[in-house]
Amino acid sequence: MTAGRRPDHAGATRAGSSDPGRRATALVQFVGVNKSFDGVTRVVRDLDIDIMSGEFLTLLGPSGSGKTTTLMMLAGFEAATAGEILLDGRPITRVPPYRRNIGVVFQNYALFPHMSVAENVAFPLQVRRVGRDEIAERVKRAVATVSLAGFEERLPAQLSGGQQQRVALARALVFDPALVLMDEPLGALDKQLREQMQYELKRLHERFGLTVVYVTHDQSEALTMSDRIAVFDRGAVQQLATPAALYEAPETSFVARFVGENNSPSGRVLACVGGVCRVLLDNGQEVEATAVCAIAPGARTTLSIRPERVLIGADADGAPTRLPGRVRDLIYVGDHLRAYIAVGAQEFIVKVPNSRHVPLSIGDDVLVGWHTADCRALDPLETKA
C-alpha cells in the first residue's frame, strides 16, 4: 500500500459496523463470535468486528482479555464456539488453517532449528507444492524484503533475536498471504530493537499493502503502529477506534486507564445540562466534565483527564474548573516535568513541557484546572462487572 491510501476509518466507533456497504468491503468479518473452553465461561463474547483490506488492526488488552484467542480463531488454531468468521466474504470457521492463506508470526519465532534461513522461509511453499525454481525466486525476494540477503545458509542459532524475527516474518510473507497475523512478535526483544522492528513492520505494511492483525498488551506499541485498535477486556471489545480517538476520546473508564496515562478522580453527578456534567468529587470539590454516556443525577462516575491536559498555576486561571493543590513531587523527564499534585485525597499527575518554564518546587501551593472539553465523565470504575 502506498502512502496516502490507508483506509479512512471512523475515529471512535464501537466494535463492528451497522453499515452494510462497509461490511461488504471488509476483508475479515467476525459475526457474533463466542469462545468458551469449558462450556461455561466465555473468553470471547459476542465479537463483531470488520477488518478492512490493507489496514493494520491491533488487538490490545491485558493478559486473559481474549485478544490472543481471537487471533487463534482467525488463524484456525482454535474453533469458535458460536458465530461465524468470514475471509473475503467466505465463511472459514470450518476451513483448516493450511487452507486459509494466512501468514502467522509468533513471539517465539517457531523456526526449525535444524533448517537454514532459506529452508525455513521455503517451508510454506514446499507444503503448497510450489515448483523448485519458483521457490528459489520467492525465497530470495522474501529474504531481501526483510534485509537478510547473505544470511540464507545460517541456522537460527547463529542469528540474533531480531534476525530470527525477520526470518519468521519472511516465512509468513513468502506465499503472498491474504492476511498476516502477529501474536506479540516483538515481546522477546530489547527496547531499542523492539522500536526498530516496529518501524520495519510499519514500513513493510505500507510498502506491500499488507492487511495485518497484531496482538499486544503494550499500549505504546499499539498507538505507534496501528490504523485502528480494538481494546479488549474480559472477552469483549470495549472500544474500536483510531489511536488518536482512543487516547483523546475514550468511551469507558477501562479504555481511559489502559490506553495512556490518565487522572481518574471519582464522584457523583449533580446535574447534566447540554452535555456538561457538574460532578461532586469524593473529596468534596465540584468540577465540570463532558458527559460521554447517559449519566443520571445521583449516579457514580469516574472522570478522565490526561496529564498533559491538566493546567497548572497561571495557566489554570481562565479554566472553568480550578482546584487548590500542593506539589508533592517533581520528576524531570527530559522534554517535560512530571508534577505530582495533591488535591485533597486525590493525586493528579501533570505533564509540564520544559518550554513553559513554569516555576515549581516541592511543597508549593498551586492551582490545577482544566477545560471542560478535556475532562470526560465515564462509567464508574468501582462498579464495573
mmCIF file of C-alpha atoms in Angstrom:
data_model
loop_
_atom_site.group_PDB
_atom_site.id
_atom_site.type_symbol
_atom_site.label_atom_id
_atom_site.label_comp_id
_atom_site.label_asym_id
_atom_site.label_seq_id
_atom_site.Cartn_x
_atom_site.Cartn_y
_atom_site.Cartn_z
ATOM 1 C CA MET A 1 0.000 0.000 0.000
ATOM 2 C CA THR A 2 1.423 3.356 -0.939
ATOM 3 C CA ALA A 3 1.368 6.406 1.303
ATOM 4 C CA GLY A 4 -1.958 8.208 1.309
ATOM 5 C CA ARG A 5 -4.033 5.082 0.589
ATOM 6 C CA ARG A 6 -4.520 3.875 4.130
ATOM 7 C CA PRO A 7 -8.190 3.172 4.858
ATOM 8 C CA ASP A 8 -10.083 6.131 6.282
ATOM 9 C CA HIS A 9 -11.834 4.580 9.263
ATOM 10 C CA ALA A 10 -14.180 6.305 11.623
ATOM 11 C CA GLY A 11 -12.497 7.809 14.640
ATOM 12 C CA ALA A 12 -14.369 6.473 17.652
ATOM 13 C CA THR A 13 -16.628 3.524 16.863
ATOM 14 C CA ARG A 14 -17.846 0.557 18.780
ATOM 15 C CA ALA A 15 -16.805 -2.900 17.567
ATOM 16 C CA GLY A 16 -18.461 -3.953 14.346
ATOM 17 C CA SER A 17 -20.478 -1.860 11.940
ATOM 18 C CA SER A 18 -24.120 -1.456 11.028
ATOM 19 C CA ASP A 19 -23.180 -0.044 7.605
ATOM 20 C CA PRO A 20 -23.910 -2.812 5.044
ATOM 21 C CA GLY A 21 -21.657 -1.146 2.473
ATOM 22 C CA ARG A 22 -18.706 -1.199 4.819
ATOM 23 C CA ARG A 23 -19.402 -4.787 5.878
ATOM 24 C CA ALA A 24 -19.482 -5.830 2.204
ATOM 25 C CA THR A 25 -15.950 -4.479 1.643
ATOM 26 C CA ALA A 26 -14.371 -5.933 4.781
ATOM 27 C CA LEU A 27 -11.590 -8.468 4.227
ATOM 28 C CA VAL A 28 -12.312 -10.157 7.584
ATOM 29 C CA GLN A 29 -15.605 -10.238 9.459
ATOM 30 C CA PHE A 30 -16.268 -11.581 12.945
ATOM 31 C CA VAL A 31 -20.031 -12.026 13.242
ATOM 32 C CA GLY A 32 -21.342 -12.797 16.721
ATOM 33 C CA VAL A 33 -18.283 -14.902 17.582
ATOM 34 C CA ASN A 34 -18.056 -16.504 21.020
ATOM 35 C CA LYS A 35 -15.456 -18.832 22.515
ATOM 36 C CA SER A 36 -15.621 -20.992 25.619
ATOM 37 C CA PHE A 37 -13.133 -23.671 26.623
ATOM 38 C CA ASP A 38 -15.265 -25.205 29.372
ATOM 39 C CA GLY A 39 -18.789 -24.610 28.062
ATOM 40 C CA VAL A 40 -19.498 -22.104 30.841
ATOM 41 C CA THR A 41 -17.080 -19.166 30.791
ATOM 42 C CA ARG A 42 -16.849 -17.207 27.569
ATOM 43 C CA VAL A 43 -13.300 -15.967 26.967
ATOM 44 C CA VAL A 44 -14.528 -14.142 23.844
ATOM 45 C CA ARG A 45 -18.015 -12.629 23.971
ATOM 46 C CA ASP A 46 -20.256 -11.524 21.093
ATOM 47 C CA LEU A 47 -17.372 -10.403 18.907
ATOM 48 C CA ASP A 48 -18.455 -8.360 15.888
ATOM 49 C CA ILE A 49 -15.521 -6.706 14.078
ATOM 50 C CA ASP A 50 -14.824 -5.771 10.460
ATOM 51 C CA ILE A 51 -11.186 -5.639 9.306
ATOM 52 C CA MET A 52 -10.568 -3.663 6.137
ATOM 53 C CA SER A 53 -8.186 -4.732 3.381
ATOM 54 C CA GLY A 54 -4.809 -3.051 3.822
ATOM 55 C CA GLU A 55 -5.320 -1.915 7.393
ATOM 56 C CA PHE A 56 -3.135 -2.524 10.435
ATOM 57 C CA LEU A 57 -5.521 -3.528 13.218
ATOM 58 C CA THR A 58 -4.188 -4.157 16.713
ATOM 59 C CA LEU A 59 -5.955 -6.257 19.344
ATOM 60 C CA LEU A 60 -4.903 -4.641 22.614
ATOM 61 C CA GLY A 61 -5.637 -5.731 26.154
ATOM 62 C CA PRO A 62 -4.270 -7.229 29.360
ATOM 63 C CA SER A 63 -3.426 -10.914 29.737
ATOM 64 C CA GLY A 64 -6.556 -13.057 29.635
ATOM 65 C CA SER A 65 -8.680 -10.437 27.868
ATOM 66 C CA GLY A 66 -9.392 -12.632 24.816
ATOM 67 C CA LYS A 67 -7.170 -10.977 22.211
ATOM 68 C CA THR A 68 -4.881 -13.967 21.522
ATOM 69 C CA THR A 69 -7.824 -16.384 21.480
ATOM 70 C CA THR A 70 -9.428 -14.144 18.859
ATOM 71 C CA LEU A 71 -6.264 -14.294 16.755
ATOM 72 C CA MET A 72 -6.050 -18.085 17.119
ATOM 73 C CA MET A 73 -9.661 -18.454 15.946
ATOM 74 C CA LEU A 74 -8.888 -16.341 12.888
ATOM 75 C CA ALA A 75 -5.772 -18.426 12.173
ATOM 76 C CA GLY A 76 -7.771 -21.654 12.570
ATOM 77 C CA PHE A 77 -5.854 -22.981 15.584
ATOM 78 C CA GLU A 78 -8.938 -22.587 17.797
ATOM 79 C CA ALA A 79 -12.564 -23.212 16.835
ATOM 80 C CA ALA A 80 -15.273 -20.661 17.585
ATOM 81 C CA THR A 81 -17.982 -21.921 19.956
ATOM 82 C CA ALA A 82 -20.603 -19.799 18.200
ATOM 83 C CA GLY A 83 -20.786 -17.245 15.425
ATOM 84 C CA GLU A 84 -19.019 -17.021 12.088
ATOM 85 C CA ILE A 85 -15.700 -15.752 10.741
ATOM 86 C CA LEU A 86 -15.549 -14.684 7.107
ATOM 87 C CA LEU A 87 -12.471 -14.034 4.957
ATOM 88 C CA ASP A 88 -13.117 -12.054 1.789
ATOM 89 C CA GLY A 89 -16.822 -12.809 2.176
ATOM 90 C CA ARG A 90 -16.401 -16.588 2.560
ATOM 91 C CA PRO A 91 -17.002 -18.461 5.837
ATOM 92 C CA ILE A 92 -13.780 -20.012 7.154
ATOM 93 C CA THR A 93 -14.899 -21.267 10.562
ATOM 94 C CA ARG A 94 -14.657 -24.869 9.355
ATOM 95 C CA VAL A 95 -11.715 -24.356 6.973
ATOM 96 C CA PRO A 96 -8.415 -25.868 8.256
ATOM 97 C CA PRO A 97 -5.523 -23.453 8.931
ATOM 98 C CA TYR A 98 -3.395 -24.521 5.955
ATOM 99 C CA ARG A 99 -6.216 -23.649 3.549
ATOM 100 C CA ARG A 100 -6.883 -20.143 4.862
ATOM 101 C CA ASN A 101 -3.955 -18.431 3.089
ATOM 102 C CA ILE A 102 -2.998 -16.613 6.290
ATOM 103 C CA GLY A 103 0.556 -15.920 7.448
ATOM 104 C CA VAL A 104 1.267 -16.141 11.193
ATOM 105 C CA VAL A 105 4.204 -14.739 13.198
ATOM 106 C CA PHE A 106 4.611 -15.825 16.826
ATOM 107 C CA GLN A 107 6.574 -14.292 19.701
ATOM 108 C CA ASN A 108 8.866 -17.318 19.970
ATOM 109 C CA TYR A 109 9.580 -17.258 16.197
ATOM 110 C CA ALA A 110 8.768 -21.035 15.838
ATOM 111 C CA LEU A 111 11.715 -21.572 13.459
ATOM 112 C CA PHE A 112 13.008 -25.057 12.694
ATOM 113 C CA PRO A 113 16.416 -25.123 14.449
ATOM 114 C CA HIS A 114 17.947 -27.672 12.051
ATOM 115 C CA MET A 115 16.968 -25.714 8.931
ATOM 116 C CA SER A 116 18.821 -22.786 7.390
ATOM 117 C CA VAL A 117 17.226 -19.384 6.898
ATOM 118 C CA ALA A 118 16.411 -20.249 3.277
ATOM 119 C CA GLU A 119 14.945 -23.625 4.239
ATOM 120 C CA ASN A 120 12.781 -22.088 6.948
ATOM 121 C CA VAL A 121 11.443 -19.477 4.562
ATOM 122 C CA ALA A 122 10.865 -22.069 1.830
ATOM 123 C CA PHE A 123 8.876 -24.423 4.057
ATOM 124 C CA PRO A 124 5.382 -22.935 3.445
ATOM 125 C CA LEU A 125 5.987 -23.093 -0.312
ATOM 126 C CA GLN A 126 7.110 -26.713 -0.155
ATOM 127 C CA VAL A 127 3.956 -27.631 1.748
ATOM 128 C CA ARG A 128 1.971 -25.973 -1.050
ATOM 129 C CA ARG A 129 3.961 -27.962 -3.654
ATOM 130 C CA VAL A 130 5.326 -24.890 -5.424
ATOM 131 C CA GLY A 131 7.954 -25.630 -8.098
ATOM 132 C CA ARG A 132 11.656 -25.597 -7.150
ATOM 133 C CA ASP A 133 12.621 -22.648 -9.362
ATOM 134 C CA GLU A 134 9.718 -20.549 -8.129
ATOM 135 C CA ILE A 135 10.586 -21.418 -4.514
ATOM 136 C CA ALA A 136 14.153 -20.221 -5.046
ATOM 137 C CA GLU A 137 12.961 -16.932 -6.541
ATOM 138 C CA ARG A 138 10.338 -16.284 -3.856
ATOM 139 C CA VAL A 139 12.740 -17.098 -1.015
ATOM 140 C CA LYS A 140 15.344 -14.761 -2.468
ATOM 141 C CA ARG A 141 12.774 -11.970 -2.704
ATOM 142 C CA ALA A 142 11.350 -12.559 0.785
ATOM 143 C CA VAL A 143 14.773 -12.675 2.447
ATOM 144 C CA ALA A 144 15.764 -9.440 0.714
ATOM 145 C CA THR A 145 12.499 -7.822 1.785
ATOM 146 C CA VAL A 146 13.424 -8.276 5.459
ATOM 147 C CA SER A 147 17.046 -7.184 4.868
ATOM 148 C CA LEU A 148 18.618 -10.614 5.407
ATOM 149 C CA ALA A 149 20.251 -11.165 1.990
ATOM 150 C CA GLY A 150 23.508 -13.044 2.581
ATOM 151 C CA PHE A 151 22.157 -14.897 5.630
ATOM 152 C CA GLU A 152 20.392 -17.650 3.678
ATOM 153 C CA GLU A 153 22.671 -20.504 4.830
ATOM 154 C CA ARG A 154 22.798 -19.599 8.514
ATOM 155 C CA LEU A 155 20.955 -21.598 11.162
ATOM 156 C CA PRO A 156 18.584 -19.856 13.609
ATOM 157 C CA ALA A 157 21.101 -20.348 16.462
ATOM 158 C CA GLN A 158 23.571 -18.210 14.508
ATOM 159 C CA LEU A 159 21.189 -15.249 14.364
ATOM 160 C CA SER A 160 20.257 -12.524 16.822
ATOM 161 C CA GLY A 161 16.716 -12.297 18.184
ATOM 162 C CA GLY A 162 15.861 -9.516 15.751
ATOM 163 C CA GLN A 163 17.228 -11.501 12.822
ATOM 164 C CA GLN A 164 15.234 -14.580 13.837
ATOM 165 C CA GLN A 165 12.103 -12.473 13.974
ATOM 166 C CA ARG A 166 12.838 -11.229 10.454
ATOM 167 C CA VAL A 167 13.127 -14.828 9.260
ATOM 168 C CA ALA A 168 9.759 -15.628 10.834
ATOM 169 C CA LEU A 169 8.287 -12.601 9.087
ATOM 170 C CA ALA A 170 9.794 -13.608 5.719
ATOM 171 C CA ARG A 171 8.319 -17.094 6.148
ATOM 172 C CA ALA A 172 4.888 -15.569 6.822
ATOM 173 C CA LEU A 173 5.093 -13.361 3.720
ATOM 174 C CA VAL A 174 6.716 -15.707 1.190
ATOM 175 C CA PHE A 175 3.472 -17.294 -0.067
ATOM 176 C CA ASP A 176 1.717 -13.911 -0.559
ATOM 177 C CA PRO A 177 -0.969 -14.435 2.100
ATOM 178 C CA ALA A 178 -4.213 -12.504 2.069
ATOM 179 C CA LEU A 179 -3.679 -11.669 5.730
ATOM 180 C CA VAL A 180 -0.792 -11.623 8.219
ATOM 181 C CA LEU A 181 -1.393 -12.336 11.917
ATOM 182 C CA MET A 182 1.181 -11.391 14.560
ATOM 183 C CA ASP A 183 0.970 -12.561 18.175
ATOM 184 C CA GLU A 184 3.240 -10.446 20.427
ATOM 185 C CA PRO A 185 6.003 -10.745 17.784
ATOM 186 C CA LEU A 186 8.328 -8.221 19.457
ATOM 187 C CA GLY A 187 7.806 -9.277 23.070
ATOM 188 C CA ALA A 188 11.178 -11.041 23.401
ATOM 189 C CA LEU A 189 13.252 -8.147 22.022
ATOM 190 C CA ASP A 190 15.023 -5.406 23.969
ATOM 191 C CA LYS A 191 13.638 -1.856 23.873
ATOM 192 C CA GLN A 192 15.902 -0.461 21.153
ATOM 193 C CA LEU A 193 15.474 -3.446 18.831
ATOM 194 C CA ARG A 194 11.753 -3.527 19.557
ATOM 195 C CA GLU A 195 11.383 0.085 18.419
ATOM 196 C CA GLN A 196 13.461 -0.620 15.301
ATOM 197 C CA MET A 197 11.297 -3.608 14.414
ATOM 198 C CA GLN A 198 8.134 -1.552 14.934
ATOM 199 C CA TYR A 199 9.379 0.774 12.212
ATOM 200 C CA GLU A 200 10.307 -2.147 9.952
ATOM 201 C CA LEU A 201 6.877 -3.750 10.312
ATOM 202 C CA LYS A 202 5.130 -0.490 9.514
ATOM 203 C CA ARG A 203 7.438 0.024 6.511
ATOM 204 C CA LEU A 204 6.520 -3.406 5.143
ATOM 205 C CA HIS A 205 2.853 -2.779 5.835
ATOM 206 C CA GLU A 206 2.957 0.474 3.866
ATOM 207 C CA ARG A 207 5.146 -0.883 1.069
ATOM 208 C CA PHE A 208 3.169 -4.013 0.275
ATOM 209 C CA GLY A 209 -0.325 -3.011 1.351
ATOM 210 C CA LEU A 210 -0.456 -5.858 3.867
ATOM 211 C CA THR A 211 -3.517 -6.498 5.967
ATOM 212 C CA VAL A 212 -2.179 -7.077 9.478
ATOM 213 C CA VAL A 213 -3.893 -8.192 12.675
ATOM 214 C CA TYR A 214 -1.477 -7.617 15.537
ATOM 215 C CA VAL A 215 -1.819 -8.729 19.162
ATOM 216 C CA THR A 216 -0.078 -6.907 22.002
ATOM 217 C CA HIS A 217 -0.584 -5.850 25.613
ATOM 218 C CA ASP A 218 1.765 -2.866 25.085
ATOM 219 C CA GLN A 219 -0.397 0.234 24.593
ATOM 220 C CA SER A 220 2.554 2.339 23.419
ATOM 221 C CA GLU A 221 3.302 -0.197 20.685
ATOM 222 C CA ALA A 222 -0.351 -0.237 19.653
ATOM 223 C CA LEU A 223 -0.561 3.562 19.441
ATOM 224 C CA THR A 224 2.647 3.721 17.389
ATOM 225 C CA MET A 225 1.810 1.113 14.757
ATOM 226 C CA SER A 226 -1.940 0.846 14.246
ATOM 227 C CA ASP A 227 -4.530 2.249 11.880
ATOM 228 C CA ARG A 228 -7.164 1.129 14.386
ATOM 229 C CA ILE A 229 -7.083 -0.549 17.782
ATOM 230 C CA ALA A 230 -9.630 -2.895 19.361
ATOM 231 C CA VAL A 231 -9.313 -2.690 23.145
ATOM 232 C CA PHE A 232 -10.276 -5.977 24.815
ATOM 233 C CA ASP A 233 -11.330 -6.519 28.419
ATOM 234 C CA ARG A 234 -12.745 -9.773 29.799
ATOM 235 C CA GLY A 235 -13.520 -11.180 26.386
ATOM 236 C CA ALA A 236 -15.322 -8.147 24.962
ATOM 237 C CA VAL A 237 -14.217 -5.208 22.834
ATOM 238 C CA GLN A 238 -14.566 -2.054 24.919
ATOM 239 C CA GLN A 239 -13.807 0.319 22.056
ATOM 240 C CA LEU A 240 -12.634 0.081 18.444
ATOM 241 C CA ALA A 241 -11.124 3.284 17.085
ATOM 242 C CA THR A 242 -8.069 5.046 15.706
ATOM 243 C CA PRO A 243 -5.151 5.585 18.118
ATOM 244 C CA ALA A 244 -5.949 9.303 18.346
ATOM 245 C CA ALA A 245 -9.622 8.673 19.114
ATOM 246 C CA LEU A 246 -8.832 6.080 21.788
ATOM 247 C CA TYR A 247 -6.426 8.424 23.514
ATOM 248 C CA GLU A 248 -8.337 11.680 23.142
ATOM 249 C CA ALA A 249 -11.886 10.335 23.382
ATOM 250 C CA PRO A 250 -12.055 7.120 25.450
ATOM 251 C CA GLU A 251 -15.596 5.800 25.832
ATOM 252 C CA THR A 252 -15.098 3.765 29.017
ATOM 253 C CA SER A 253 -13.034 4.107 32.167
ATOM 254 C CA PHE A 254 -11.185 0.907 31.312
ATOM 255 C CA VAL A 255 -10.032 2.313 27.966
ATOM 256 C CA ALA A 256 -9.094 5.643 29.546
ATOM 257 C CA ARG A 257 -6.883 3.937 32.126
ATOM 258 C CA PHE A 258 -5.427 1.225 29.878
ATOM 259 C CA VAL A 259 -4.528 3.415 26.899
ATOM 260 C CA GLY A 260 -2.015 6.030 28.038
ATOM 261 C CA GLU A 261 -1.626 7.776 31.359
ATOM 262 C CA ASN A 262 -4.689 9.203 32.996
ATOM 263 C CA ASN A 263 -6.048 11.037 36.017
ATOM 264 C CA SER A 264 -9.211 9.283 37.217
ATOM 265 C CA PRO A 265 -10.976 11.012 40.122
ATOM 266 C CA SER A 266 -14.381 9.614 41.029
ATOM 267 C CA GLY A 267 -17.523 11.281 42.291
ATOM 268 C CA ARG A 268 -21.280 11.667 41.985
ATOM 269 C CA VAL A 269 -23.158 13.515 39.249
ATOM 270 C CA LEU A 270 -25.058 16.561 40.474
ATOM 271 C CA ALA A 271 -26.590 17.571 37.131
ATOM 272 C CA CYS A 272 -26.061 17.248 33.360
ATOM 273 C CA VAL A 273 -27.133 20.071 31.040
ATOM 274 C CA GLY A 274 -26.223 20.405 27.379
ATOM 275 C CA GLY A 275 -23.654 17.615 27.539
ATOM 276 C CA VAL A 276 -21.830 19.130 30.519
ATOM 277 C CA CYS A 277 -21.927 17.469 33.944
ATOM 278 C CA ARG A 278 -21.407 19.013 37.340
ATOM 279 C CA VAL A 279 -19.696 16.385 39.482
ATOM 280 C CA LEU A 280 -19.123 16.318 43.215
ATOM 281 C CA LEU A 281 -15.798 14.583 43.710
ATOM 282 C CA ASP A 282 -15.284 12.229 46.626
ATOM 283 C CA ASN A 283 -13.029 14.846 48.218
ATOM 284 C CA GLY A 284 -15.979 17.307 48.325
ATOM 285 C CA GLN A 285 -14.977 19.560 45.410
ATOM 286 C CA GLU A 286 -17.264 20.386 42.480
ATOM 287 C CA VAL A 287 -15.929 20.146 38.926
ATOM 288 C CA GLU A 288 -17.154 20.246 35.311
ATOM 289 C CA ALA A 289 -16.797 17.415 32.779
ATOM 290 C CA THR A 290 -18.095 16.423 29.358
ATOM 291 C CA ALA A 291 -20.824 13.765 29.554
ATOM 292 C CA VAL A 292 -19.736 10.803 27.410
ATOM 293 C CA CYS A 293 -22.632 8.498 28.213
ATOM 294 C CA ALA A 294 -26.083 8.975 29.700
ATOM 295 C CA ILE A 295 -25.495 9.660 33.390
ATOM 296 C CA ALA A 296 -28.427 10.441 35.667
ATOM 297 C CA PRO A 297 -28.106 12.871 38.579
ATOM 298 C CA GLY A 298 -27.001 10.963 41.663
ATOM 299 C CA ALA A 299 -25.141 8.305 39.650
ATOM 300 C CA ARG A 300 -21.487 7.499 40.233
ATOM 301 C CA THR A 301 -18.922 8.466 37.601
ATOM 302 C CA THR A 302 -15.172 8.294 37.051
ATOM 303 C CA LEU A 303 -13.545 11.176 35.229
ATOM 304 C CA SER A 304 -10.756 11.041 32.670
ATOM 305 C CA ILE A 305 -8.214 13.872 32.320
ATOM 306 C CA ARG A 306 -4.915 13.283 30.514
ATOM 307 C CA PRO A 307 -1.858 14.619 32.402
ATOM 308 C CA GLU A 308 -0.910 16.988 29.581
ATOM 309 C CA ARG A 309 -4.439 18.472 29.624
ATOM 310 C CA VAL A 310 -4.284 19.465 33.286
ATOM 311 C CA LEU A 311 -3.474 23.168 33.648
ATOM 312 C CA ILE A 312 -1.297 24.387 36.491
ATOM 313 C CA GLY A 313 -0.502 27.730 38.084
ATOM 314 C CA ALA A 314 -1.294 30.796 35.981
ATOM 315 C CA ASP A 315 -2.383 28.558 33.073
ATOM 316 C CA ALA A 316 -5.360 27.434 35.180
ATOM 317 C CA ASP A 317 -6.640 30.965 35.869
ATOM 318 C CA GLY A 318 -9.118 31.021 32.997
ATOM 319 C CA ALA A 319 -10.279 27.408 33.281
ATOM 320 C CA PRO A 320 -13.910 26.699 34.320
ATOM 321 C CA THR A 321 -12.641 24.148 36.831
ATOM 322 C CA ARG A 322 -9.906 25.222 39.284
ATOM 323 C CA LEU A 323 -8.815 23.277 42.363
ATOM 324 C CA PRO A 324 -6.263 24.154 45.047
ATOM 325 C CA GLY A 325 -3.386 21.699 45.353
ATOM 326 C CA ARG A 326 0.121 21.227 46.674
ATOM 327 C CA VAL A 327 3.183 19.980 44.802
ATOM 328 C CA ARG A 328 4.120 16.618 46.308
ATOM 329 C CA ASP A 329 6.887 15.590 43.913
ATOM 330 C CA LEU A 330 8.647 16.690 40.716
ATOM 331 C CA ILE A 331 10.425 14.417 38.229
ATOM 332 C CA TYR A 332 12.494 15.664 35.297
ATOM 333 C CA VAL A 333 11.801 13.559 32.171
ATOM 334 C CA GLY A 334 13.778 15.412 29.512
ATOM 335 C CA ASP A 335 11.089 17.013 27.348
ATOM 336 C CA HIS A 336 8.717 17.599 30.250
ATOM 337 C CA LEU A 337 8.428 17.844 34.011
ATOM 338 C CA ARG A 338 6.123 15.389 35.780
ATOM 339 C CA ALA A 339 4.445 17.119 38.687
ATOM 340 C CA TYR A 340 2.527 15.129 41.302
ATOM 341 C CA ILE A 341 -0.087 17.418 42.823
ATOM 342 C CA ALA A 342 -2.084 16.507 45.930
ATOM 343 C CA VAL A 343 -5.649 17.830 45.595
ATOM 344 C CA GLY A 344 -7.255 16.804 48.851
ATOM 345 C CA ALA A 345 -7.004 13.000 48.931
ATOM 346 C CA GLN A 346 -6.664 12.841 45.141
ATOM 347 C CA GLU A 347 -3.257 12.953 43.448
ATOM 348 C CA PHE A 348 -3.036 14.446 39.974
ATOM 349 C CA ILE A 349 -0.203 13.822 37.519
ATOM 350 C CA VAL A 350 0.561 16.904 35.436
ATOM 351 C CA LYS A 351 2.944 16.975 32.466
ATOM 352 C CA VAL A 352 4.527 20.403 32.157
ATOM 353 C CA PRO A 353 6.532 20.987 28.935
ATOM 354 C CA ASN A 354 10.024 22.236 29.713
ATOM 355 C CA SER A 355 9.468 25.025 27.210
ATOM 356 C CA ARG A 356 6.829 26.511 29.539
ATOM 357 C CA HIS A 357 9.360 27.334 32.297
ATOM 358 C CA VAL A 358 6.696 27.087 34.998
ATOM 359 C CA PRO A 359 8.448 27.724 38.359
ATOM 360 C CA LEU A 360 7.587 24.822 40.661
ATOM 361 C CA SER A 361 9.062 23.491 43.883
ATOM 362 C CA ILE A 362 8.006 20.644 46.151
ATOM 363 C CA GLY A 363 5.624 21.979 48.767
ATOM 364 C CA ASP A 364 4.321 24.864 46.629
ATOM 365 C CA ASP A 365 0.615 25.648 46.797
ATOM 366 C CA VAL A 366 -0.746 25.767 43.223
ATOM 367 C CA LEU A 367 -3.988 25.797 41.311
ATOM 368 C CA VAL A 368 -4.776 22.953 38.952
ATOM 369 C CA GLY A 369 -7.638 23.051 36.484
ATOM 370 C CA TRP A 370 -8.932 22.020 33.102
ATOM 371 C CA HIS A 371 -11.222 22.954 30.268
ATOM 372 C CA THR A 372 -14.481 21.036 30.302
ATOM 373 C CA ALA A 373 -13.841 19.509 26.870
ATOM 374 C CA ASP A 374 -10.646 17.893 28.211
ATOM 375 C CA CYS A 375 -12.392 16.100 31.095
ATOM 376 C CA ARG A 376 -14.699 13.174 30.309
ATOM 377 C CA ALA A 377 -17.339 11.749 32.657
ATOM 378 C CA LEU A 378 -17.312 7.961 32.175
ATOM 379 C CA ASP A 379 -18.679 4.822 33.807
ATOM 380 C CA PRO A 380 -17.599 4.312 37.438
ATOM 381 C CA LEU A 381 -14.577 2.036 37.770
ATOM 382 C CA GLU A 382 -15.610 0.643 41.127
ATOM 383 C CA THR A 383 -18.901 -0.815 39.811
ATOM 384 C CA LYS A 384 -17.611 -2.473 36.625
ATOM 385 C CA ALA A 385 -18.643 -6.101 36.294
#
